[in-house]
């Protein structure tokens, strides 16, 4: 073991097997919270990776369908509306997961709301209740 606290770096006695300060659990709890935050951020980033891949796949499929429609001068009924609905759903999901990833990384509600032109309170009200539903626990990019 080291002679310094694993969290704050202050000196600790070399006796025993302590990794953190003997202060009443503050360094140990802070390290635990940091590990949990890092794990949550990883899962959220993996979900962003999945959604980005889905958007890319849908873009390629839409491009091919539109090229066929232009070449044939005729598009299938509902093609454009279906494509727009798919992208609207995926972009909402992308924003939702991005907010979760930012919160897991420690961003404030003000920092999250700014690009969406929302106040911190409005961002918290809109996205404060969200939880991650993807990716599955066993996901590996």
Short mmCIF file of N, CA and C in Angstrom, two decimals:
data_model
loop_
_atom_site.label_atom_id
_atom_site.label_comp_id
_atom_site.label_asym_id
_atom_site.label_seq_id
_atom_site.Cartn_x
_atom_site.Cartn_y
_atom_site.Cartn_z
N UNK A 1 0.83 -1.18 0.00
CA UNK A 1 0.00 0.00 0.00
C UNK A 1 0.87 1.25 0.00
N UNK A 2 0.33 2.33 -0.44
CA UNK A 2 1.05 3.60 -0.51
C UNK A 2 0.92 4.36 0.81
N UNK A 3 1.77 5.39 0.97
CA UNK A 3 1.72 6.22 2.18
C UNK A 3 0.78 7.41 2.01
N UNK A 4 0.10 7.51 0.88
CA UNK A 4 -0.79 8.64 0.63
C UNK A 4 -2.20 8.14 0.35
N UNK A 5 -3.15 9.00 0.64
CA UNK A 5 -4.56 8.70 0.41
C UNK A 5 -4.79 8.54 -1.10
N UNK A 6 -5.53 7.53 -1.48
CA UNK A 6 -5.84 7.28 -2.88
C UNK A 6 -6.74 8.32 -3.50
N UNK A 7 -7.37 9.16 -2.70
CA UNK A 7 -8.28 10.18 -3.22
C UNK A 7 -7.67 11.57 -3.15
N UNK A 8 -7.28 12.00 -1.97
CA UNK A 8 -6.83 13.39 -1.81
C UNK A 8 -5.31 13.54 -1.81
N UNK A 9 -4.59 12.45 -1.66
CA UNK A 9 -3.14 12.50 -1.69
C UNK A 9 -2.46 12.89 -0.39
N UNK A 10 -3.23 13.10 0.67
CA UNK A 10 -2.61 13.45 1.95
C UNK A 10 -1.92 12.22 2.55
N UNK A 11 -0.95 12.48 3.39
CA UNK A 11 -0.16 11.40 3.98
C UNK A 11 -1.00 10.59 4.97
N UNK A 12 -0.84 9.28 4.92
CA UNK A 12 -1.48 8.40 5.89
C UNK A 12 -0.40 7.50 6.47
N UNK A 13 -0.67 6.94 7.61
CA UNK A 13 0.33 6.11 8.27
C UNK A 13 0.52 4.82 7.47
N UNK A 14 1.76 4.37 7.35
CA UNK A 14 2.02 3.15 6.59
C UNK A 14 1.52 1.89 7.29
N UNK A 15 1.11 2.02 8.54
CA UNK A 15 0.60 0.86 9.27
C UNK A 15 -0.78 0.48 8.73
N UNK A 16 -1.08 -0.75 8.76
CA UNK A 16 -2.40 -1.20 8.33
C UNK A 16 -2.52 -1.26 6.82
N UNK A 17 -3.73 -1.41 6.36
CA UNK A 17 -3.97 -1.58 4.93
C UNK A 17 -4.87 -0.49 4.39
N UNK A 18 -4.75 0.70 4.90
CA UNK A 18 -5.62 1.79 4.46
C UNK A 18 -5.24 2.26 3.06
N UNK A 19 -6.26 2.57 2.28
CA UNK A 19 -6.04 3.19 0.98
C UNK A 19 -6.45 4.65 1.00
N UNK A 20 -7.28 5.02 1.98
CA UNK A 20 -7.81 6.38 2.06
C UNK A 20 -7.55 6.95 3.45
N UNK A 21 -7.74 8.25 3.57
CA UNK A 21 -7.56 8.95 4.85
C UNK A 21 -8.44 8.33 5.93
N UNK A 22 -8.00 8.45 7.19
CA UNK A 22 -8.85 7.96 8.28
C UNK A 22 -9.98 8.93 8.61
N UNK A 23 -10.08 10.06 7.84
CA UNK A 23 -11.20 10.96 8.08
C UNK A 23 -12.49 10.17 7.97
N UNK A 24 -13.53 10.64 8.60
CA UNK A 24 -14.78 9.84 8.62
C UNK A 24 -15.37 9.57 7.23
N UNK A 25 -14.76 8.67 6.54
CA UNK A 25 -15.25 8.13 5.27
C UNK A 25 -15.31 9.10 4.10
N UNK A 26 -14.93 10.35 4.23
CA UNK A 26 -15.13 11.30 3.15
C UNK A 26 -14.34 10.93 1.89
N UNK A 27 -13.08 10.59 2.01
CA UNK A 27 -12.28 10.24 0.84
C UNK A 27 -12.73 8.92 0.23
N UNK A 28 -13.03 7.95 1.07
CA UNK A 28 -13.48 6.66 0.57
C UNK A 28 -14.81 6.80 -0.17
N UNK A 29 -15.72 7.59 0.39
CA UNK A 29 -17.01 7.80 -0.27
C UNK A 29 -16.86 8.58 -1.56
N UNK A 30 -15.98 9.57 -1.58
CA UNK A 30 -15.75 10.35 -2.80
C UNK A 30 -15.18 9.45 -3.90
N UNK A 31 -14.26 8.58 -3.56
CA UNK A 31 -13.69 7.65 -4.54
C UNK A 31 -14.77 6.69 -5.06
N UNK A 32 -15.63 6.22 -4.17
CA UNK A 32 -16.72 5.33 -4.56
C UNK A 32 -17.66 6.05 -5.54
N UNK A 33 -18.05 7.28 -5.20
CA UNK A 33 -18.93 8.05 -6.09
C UNK A 33 -18.28 8.27 -7.45
N UNK A 34 -16.99 8.54 -7.46
CA UNK A 34 -16.28 8.76 -8.71
C UNK A 34 -16.27 7.50 -9.57
N UNK A 35 -16.07 6.34 -8.96
CA UNK A 35 -16.10 5.08 -9.71
C UNK A 35 -17.48 4.81 -10.28
N UNK A 36 -18.51 5.08 -9.49
CA UNK A 36 -19.89 4.89 -9.96
C UNK A 36 -20.21 5.84 -11.11
N UNK A 37 -19.79 7.09 -10.99
CA UNK A 37 -20.01 8.09 -12.03
C UNK A 37 -19.32 7.67 -13.33
N UNK A 38 -18.10 7.16 -13.23
CA UNK A 38 -17.36 6.72 -14.41
C UNK A 38 -18.05 5.54 -15.09
N UNK A 39 -18.57 4.61 -14.31
CA UNK A 39 -19.28 3.46 -14.89
C UNK A 39 -20.55 3.91 -15.58
N UNK A 40 -21.29 4.84 -14.98
CA UNK A 40 -22.52 5.35 -15.60
C UNK A 40 -22.20 6.11 -16.88
N UNK A 41 -21.14 6.88 -16.87
CA UNK A 41 -20.75 7.64 -18.06
C UNK A 41 -20.36 6.69 -19.19
N UNK A 42 -19.68 5.60 -18.87
CA UNK A 42 -19.31 4.64 -19.91
C UNK A 42 -20.55 4.04 -20.56
N UNK A 43 -21.51 3.64 -19.75
CA UNK A 43 -22.74 3.05 -20.31
C UNK A 43 -23.48 4.04 -21.19
N UNK A 44 -23.53 5.31 -20.77
CA UNK A 44 -24.21 6.33 -21.56
C UNK A 44 -23.46 6.57 -22.87
N UNK A 45 -22.15 6.59 -22.83
CA UNK A 45 -21.37 6.78 -24.07
C UNK A 45 -21.54 5.60 -25.01
N UNK A 46 -21.64 4.40 -24.46
CA UNK A 46 -21.89 3.22 -25.29
C UNK A 46 -23.25 3.33 -25.97
N UNK A 47 -24.24 3.85 -25.25
CA UNK A 47 -25.57 4.06 -25.85
C UNK A 47 -25.50 5.10 -26.95
N UNK A 48 -24.73 6.17 -26.75
CA UNK A 48 -24.55 7.17 -27.81
C UNK A 48 -23.92 6.53 -29.04
N UNK A 49 -22.96 5.66 -28.83
CA UNK A 49 -22.31 4.94 -29.93
C UNK A 49 -23.33 4.11 -30.71
N UNK A 50 -24.21 3.40 -30.00
CA UNK A 50 -25.24 2.59 -30.64
C UNK A 50 -26.20 3.46 -31.45
N UNK A 51 -26.67 4.54 -30.86
CA UNK A 51 -27.63 5.40 -31.54
C UNK A 51 -26.99 6.05 -32.77
N UNK A 52 -25.73 6.46 -32.64
CA UNK A 52 -25.02 7.03 -33.79
C UNK A 52 -24.94 6.04 -34.94
N UNK A 53 -24.70 4.77 -34.62
CA UNK A 53 -24.67 3.73 -35.65
C UNK A 53 -26.04 3.54 -36.30
N UNK A 54 -27.09 3.58 -35.50
CA UNK A 54 -28.45 3.45 -36.05
C UNK A 54 -28.76 4.62 -36.97
N UNK A 55 -28.38 5.83 -36.58
CA UNK A 55 -28.64 7.00 -37.43
C UNK A 55 -27.87 6.87 -38.74
N UNK A 56 -26.61 6.46 -38.66
CA UNK A 56 -25.80 6.29 -39.87
C UNK A 56 -26.44 5.24 -40.79
N UNK A 57 -26.88 4.12 -40.25
CA UNK A 57 -27.52 3.08 -41.06
C UNK A 57 -28.79 3.60 -41.71
N UNK A 58 -29.60 4.34 -40.95
CA UNK A 58 -30.84 4.89 -41.52
C UNK A 58 -30.54 5.91 -42.61
N UNK A 59 -29.48 6.71 -42.43
CA UNK A 59 -29.10 7.69 -43.46
C UNK A 59 -28.73 6.98 -44.76
N UNK A 60 -27.96 5.92 -44.65
CA UNK A 60 -27.56 5.17 -45.84
C UNK A 60 -28.78 4.55 -46.52
N UNK A 61 -29.68 3.98 -45.75
CA UNK A 61 -30.88 3.38 -46.33
C UNK A 61 -31.76 4.44 -46.99
N UNK A 62 -31.89 5.60 -46.35
CA UNK A 62 -32.70 6.67 -46.93
C UNK A 62 -32.06 7.18 -48.21
N UNK A 63 -30.75 7.30 -48.23
CA UNK A 63 -30.06 7.77 -49.43
C UNK A 63 -30.30 6.82 -50.59
N UNK A 64 -30.22 5.52 -50.34
CA UNK A 64 -30.48 4.54 -51.40
C UNK A 64 -31.93 4.60 -51.87
N UNK A 65 -32.86 4.71 -50.94
CA UNK A 65 -34.28 4.77 -51.31
C UNK A 65 -34.58 6.02 -52.12
N UNK A 66 -34.00 7.14 -51.73
CA UNK A 66 -34.24 8.38 -52.48
C UNK A 66 -33.58 8.33 -53.85
N UNK A 67 -32.40 7.72 -53.95
CA UNK A 67 -31.75 7.58 -55.26
C UNK A 67 -32.61 6.73 -56.19
N UNK A 68 -33.18 5.65 -55.65
CA UNK A 68 -34.08 4.82 -56.46
C UNK A 68 -35.32 5.60 -56.87
N UNK A 69 -35.85 6.41 -55.95
CA UNK A 69 -37.05 7.19 -56.25
C UNK A 69 -36.76 8.24 -57.32
N UNK A 70 -35.58 8.85 -57.25
CA UNK A 70 -35.22 9.87 -58.25
C UNK A 70 -35.00 9.21 -59.60
N UNK A 71 -34.32 8.08 -59.62
CA UNK A 71 -34.06 7.38 -60.88
C UNK A 71 -35.36 6.91 -61.52
N UNK A 72 -36.29 6.47 -60.72
CA UNK A 72 -37.55 5.98 -61.25
C UNK A 72 -38.62 7.05 -61.34
N UNK A 73 -38.32 8.25 -60.88
CA UNK A 73 -39.27 9.37 -60.88
C UNK A 73 -40.53 9.08 -60.07
N UNK A 74 -40.45 8.07 -59.21
CA UNK A 74 -41.62 7.72 -58.41
C UNK A 74 -41.13 7.18 -57.06
N UNK A 75 -41.71 7.67 -56.00
CA UNK A 75 -41.35 7.20 -54.66
C UNK A 75 -42.50 6.40 -54.07
N UNK A 76 -42.15 5.46 -53.21
CA UNK A 76 -43.18 4.69 -52.52
C UNK A 76 -44.01 5.63 -51.66
N UNK A 77 -45.28 5.32 -51.53
CA UNK A 77 -46.16 6.15 -50.71
C UNK A 77 -45.72 6.09 -49.26
N UNK A 78 -45.54 7.25 -48.65
CA UNK A 78 -45.17 7.34 -47.25
C UNK A 78 -43.69 7.23 -46.96
N UNK A 79 -42.85 7.10 -47.98
CA UNK A 79 -41.41 6.93 -47.78
C UNK A 79 -40.81 8.10 -47.02
N UNK A 80 -41.13 9.30 -47.44
CA UNK A 80 -40.54 10.50 -46.84
C UNK A 80 -41.00 10.69 -45.39
N UNK A 81 -42.28 10.49 -45.15
CA UNK A 81 -42.81 10.66 -43.79
C UNK A 81 -42.26 9.61 -42.84
N UNK A 82 -42.14 8.39 -43.33
CA UNK A 82 -41.59 7.32 -42.50
C UNK A 82 -40.14 7.62 -42.14
N UNK A 83 -39.37 8.07 -43.11
CA UNK A 83 -37.96 8.40 -42.85
C UNK A 83 -37.85 9.55 -41.85
N UNK A 84 -38.68 10.56 -42.01
CA UNK A 84 -38.64 11.71 -41.09
C UNK A 84 -39.03 11.28 -39.68
N UNK A 85 -40.02 10.41 -39.56
CA UNK A 85 -40.44 9.95 -38.23
C UNK A 85 -39.33 9.14 -37.57
N UNK A 86 -38.65 8.30 -38.35
CA UNK A 86 -37.54 7.52 -37.79
C UNK A 86 -36.44 8.44 -37.27
N UNK A 87 -36.09 9.46 -38.04
CA UNK A 87 -35.03 10.37 -37.62
C UNK A 87 -35.45 11.21 -36.43
N UNK A 88 -36.70 11.61 -36.38
CA UNK A 88 -37.18 12.40 -35.24
C UNK A 88 -37.07 11.57 -33.95
N UNK A 89 -37.46 10.31 -34.03
CA UNK A 89 -37.36 9.43 -32.86
C UNK A 89 -35.90 9.24 -32.45
N UNK A 90 -35.03 8.97 -33.41
CA UNK A 90 -33.63 8.72 -33.09
C UNK A 90 -32.93 9.96 -32.55
N UNK A 91 -33.26 11.14 -33.07
CA UNK A 91 -32.61 12.35 -32.55
C UNK A 91 -33.10 12.67 -31.15
N UNK A 92 -34.38 12.43 -30.85
CA UNK A 92 -34.85 12.62 -29.48
C UNK A 92 -34.12 11.67 -28.53
N UNK A 93 -33.94 10.44 -28.96
CA UNK A 93 -33.22 9.45 -28.16
C UNK A 93 -31.75 9.86 -27.99
N UNK A 94 -31.16 10.40 -29.06
CA UNK A 94 -29.77 10.85 -28.99
C UNK A 94 -29.60 11.97 -27.98
N UNK A 95 -30.51 12.95 -27.99
CA UNK A 95 -30.45 14.05 -27.03
C UNK A 95 -30.65 13.52 -25.61
N UNK A 96 -31.59 12.62 -25.43
CA UNK A 96 -31.87 12.06 -24.11
C UNK A 96 -30.64 11.36 -23.54
N UNK A 97 -30.00 10.54 -24.34
CA UNK A 97 -28.83 9.80 -23.87
C UNK A 97 -27.64 10.74 -23.69
N UNK A 98 -27.52 11.76 -24.54
CA UNK A 98 -26.44 12.74 -24.38
C UNK A 98 -26.57 13.48 -23.05
N UNK A 99 -27.79 13.81 -22.66
CA UNK A 99 -28.02 14.47 -21.37
C UNK A 99 -27.61 13.53 -20.23
N UNK A 100 -27.98 12.27 -20.33
CA UNK A 100 -27.60 11.31 -19.29
C UNK A 100 -26.08 11.18 -19.22
N UNK A 101 -25.41 11.14 -20.38
CA UNK A 101 -23.95 11.03 -20.40
C UNK A 101 -23.31 12.27 -19.80
N UNK A 102 -23.83 13.45 -20.12
CA UNK A 102 -23.29 14.68 -19.56
C UNK A 102 -23.48 14.74 -18.05
N UNK A 103 -24.64 14.34 -17.58
CA UNK A 103 -24.87 14.35 -16.12
C UNK A 103 -23.95 13.35 -15.43
N UNK A 104 -23.76 12.18 -16.05
CA UNK A 104 -22.87 11.19 -15.46
C UNK A 104 -21.43 11.68 -15.43
N UNK A 105 -21.07 12.54 -16.39
CA UNK A 105 -19.72 13.10 -16.44
C UNK A 105 -19.57 14.30 -15.51
N UNK A 106 -20.67 14.73 -14.89
CA UNK A 106 -20.59 15.82 -13.92
C UNK A 106 -21.01 17.18 -14.42
N UNK A 107 -21.63 17.26 -15.60
CA UNK A 107 -22.07 18.55 -16.14
C UNK A 107 -23.24 19.10 -15.31
N UNK A 108 -23.31 20.41 -15.21
CA UNK A 108 -24.41 21.05 -14.49
C UNK A 108 -25.61 21.17 -15.42
N UNK A 109 -26.77 21.43 -14.85
CA UNK A 109 -27.97 21.61 -15.66
C UNK A 109 -27.84 22.86 -16.53
N UNK A 110 -27.14 23.86 -16.05
CA UNK A 110 -26.93 25.06 -16.86
C UNK A 110 -26.10 24.73 -18.10
N UNK A 111 -25.06 23.94 -17.94
CA UNK A 111 -24.22 23.54 -19.08
C UNK A 111 -24.99 22.68 -20.07
N UNK A 112 -25.88 21.86 -19.57
CA UNK A 112 -26.68 21.00 -20.45
C UNK A 112 -27.75 21.81 -21.18
N UNK A 113 -28.38 22.74 -20.49
CA UNK A 113 -29.45 23.52 -21.09
C UNK A 113 -28.99 24.55 -22.10
N UNK A 114 -27.78 25.07 -21.94
CA UNK A 114 -27.28 26.15 -22.80
C UNK A 114 -27.38 25.84 -24.30
N UNK A 115 -26.90 24.69 -24.82
CA UNK A 115 -27.00 24.44 -26.26
C UNK A 115 -28.44 24.29 -26.76
N UNK A 116 -29.34 23.99 -25.86
CA UNK A 116 -30.75 23.82 -26.22
C UNK A 116 -31.55 25.09 -25.96
N UNK A 117 -30.84 26.15 -25.57
CA UNK A 117 -31.45 27.44 -25.24
C UNK A 117 -32.49 27.30 -24.13
N UNK A 118 -32.11 26.54 -23.10
CA UNK A 118 -32.96 26.34 -21.93
C UNK A 118 -32.23 26.82 -20.68
N UNK A 119 -33.00 27.25 -19.71
CA UNK A 119 -32.40 27.58 -18.41
C UNK A 119 -32.08 26.28 -17.68
N UNK A 120 -31.33 26.40 -16.62
CA UNK A 120 -30.99 25.22 -15.83
C UNK A 120 -32.26 24.55 -15.29
N UNK A 121 -33.20 25.37 -14.81
CA UNK A 121 -34.45 24.81 -14.27
C UNK A 121 -35.27 24.12 -15.35
N UNK A 122 -35.32 24.71 -16.55
CA UNK A 122 -36.08 24.10 -17.64
C UNK A 122 -35.43 22.79 -18.08
N UNK A 123 -34.10 22.76 -18.16
CA UNK A 123 -33.40 21.53 -18.53
C UNK A 123 -33.64 20.44 -17.49
N UNK A 124 -33.57 20.81 -16.22
CA UNK A 124 -33.80 19.84 -15.14
C UNK A 124 -35.23 19.31 -15.20
N UNK A 125 -36.18 20.20 -15.48
CA UNK A 125 -37.58 19.77 -15.55
C UNK A 125 -37.80 18.85 -16.75
N UNK A 126 -37.14 19.13 -17.86
CA UNK A 126 -37.33 18.34 -19.06
C UNK A 126 -36.64 16.98 -18.98
N UNK A 127 -35.41 16.96 -18.47
CA UNK A 127 -34.61 15.74 -18.53
C UNK A 127 -34.19 15.19 -17.17
N UNK A 128 -34.57 15.80 -16.08
CA UNK A 128 -34.08 15.40 -14.77
C UNK A 128 -34.52 14.03 -14.31
N UNK A 129 -35.56 13.50 -14.88
CA UNK A 129 -36.11 12.22 -14.45
C UNK A 129 -35.62 11.05 -15.31
N UNK A 130 -34.77 11.31 -16.27
CA UNK A 130 -34.38 10.28 -17.24
C UNK A 130 -33.47 9.23 -16.63
N UNK A 131 -33.60 8.03 -17.16
CA UNK A 131 -32.70 6.94 -16.80
C UNK A 131 -32.26 6.24 -18.07
N UNK A 132 -31.17 5.54 -18.01
CA UNK A 132 -30.62 4.88 -19.18
C UNK A 132 -31.30 3.53 -19.38
N UNK A 133 -31.85 3.31 -20.59
CA UNK A 133 -32.50 2.03 -20.88
C UNK A 133 -31.71 1.22 -21.88
N UNK A 134 -30.71 1.81 -22.46
CA UNK A 134 -29.79 1.11 -23.33
C UNK A 134 -28.42 1.61 -23.04
N UNK A 135 -27.38 0.94 -23.35
CA UNK A 135 -27.25 -0.37 -23.96
C UNK A 135 -27.42 -1.45 -22.91
N UNK A 136 -27.53 -2.69 -23.35
CA UNK A 136 -27.59 -3.78 -22.38
C UNK A 136 -26.31 -3.82 -21.55
N UNK A 137 -26.38 -4.40 -20.39
CA UNK A 137 -25.24 -4.47 -19.47
C UNK A 137 -24.01 -5.10 -20.12
N UNK A 138 -24.21 -6.02 -21.05
CA UNK A 138 -23.08 -6.75 -21.63
C UNK A 138 -22.54 -6.09 -22.89
N UNK A 139 -22.94 -4.86 -23.20
CA UNK A 139 -22.51 -4.19 -24.42
C UNK A 139 -21.01 -3.95 -24.42
N UNK A 140 -20.36 -4.23 -25.55
CA UNK A 140 -18.94 -3.93 -25.72
C UNK A 140 -18.75 -3.39 -27.12
N UNK A 141 -18.32 -2.11 -27.28
CA UNK A 141 -18.16 -1.52 -28.62
C UNK A 141 -17.07 -2.19 -29.41
#
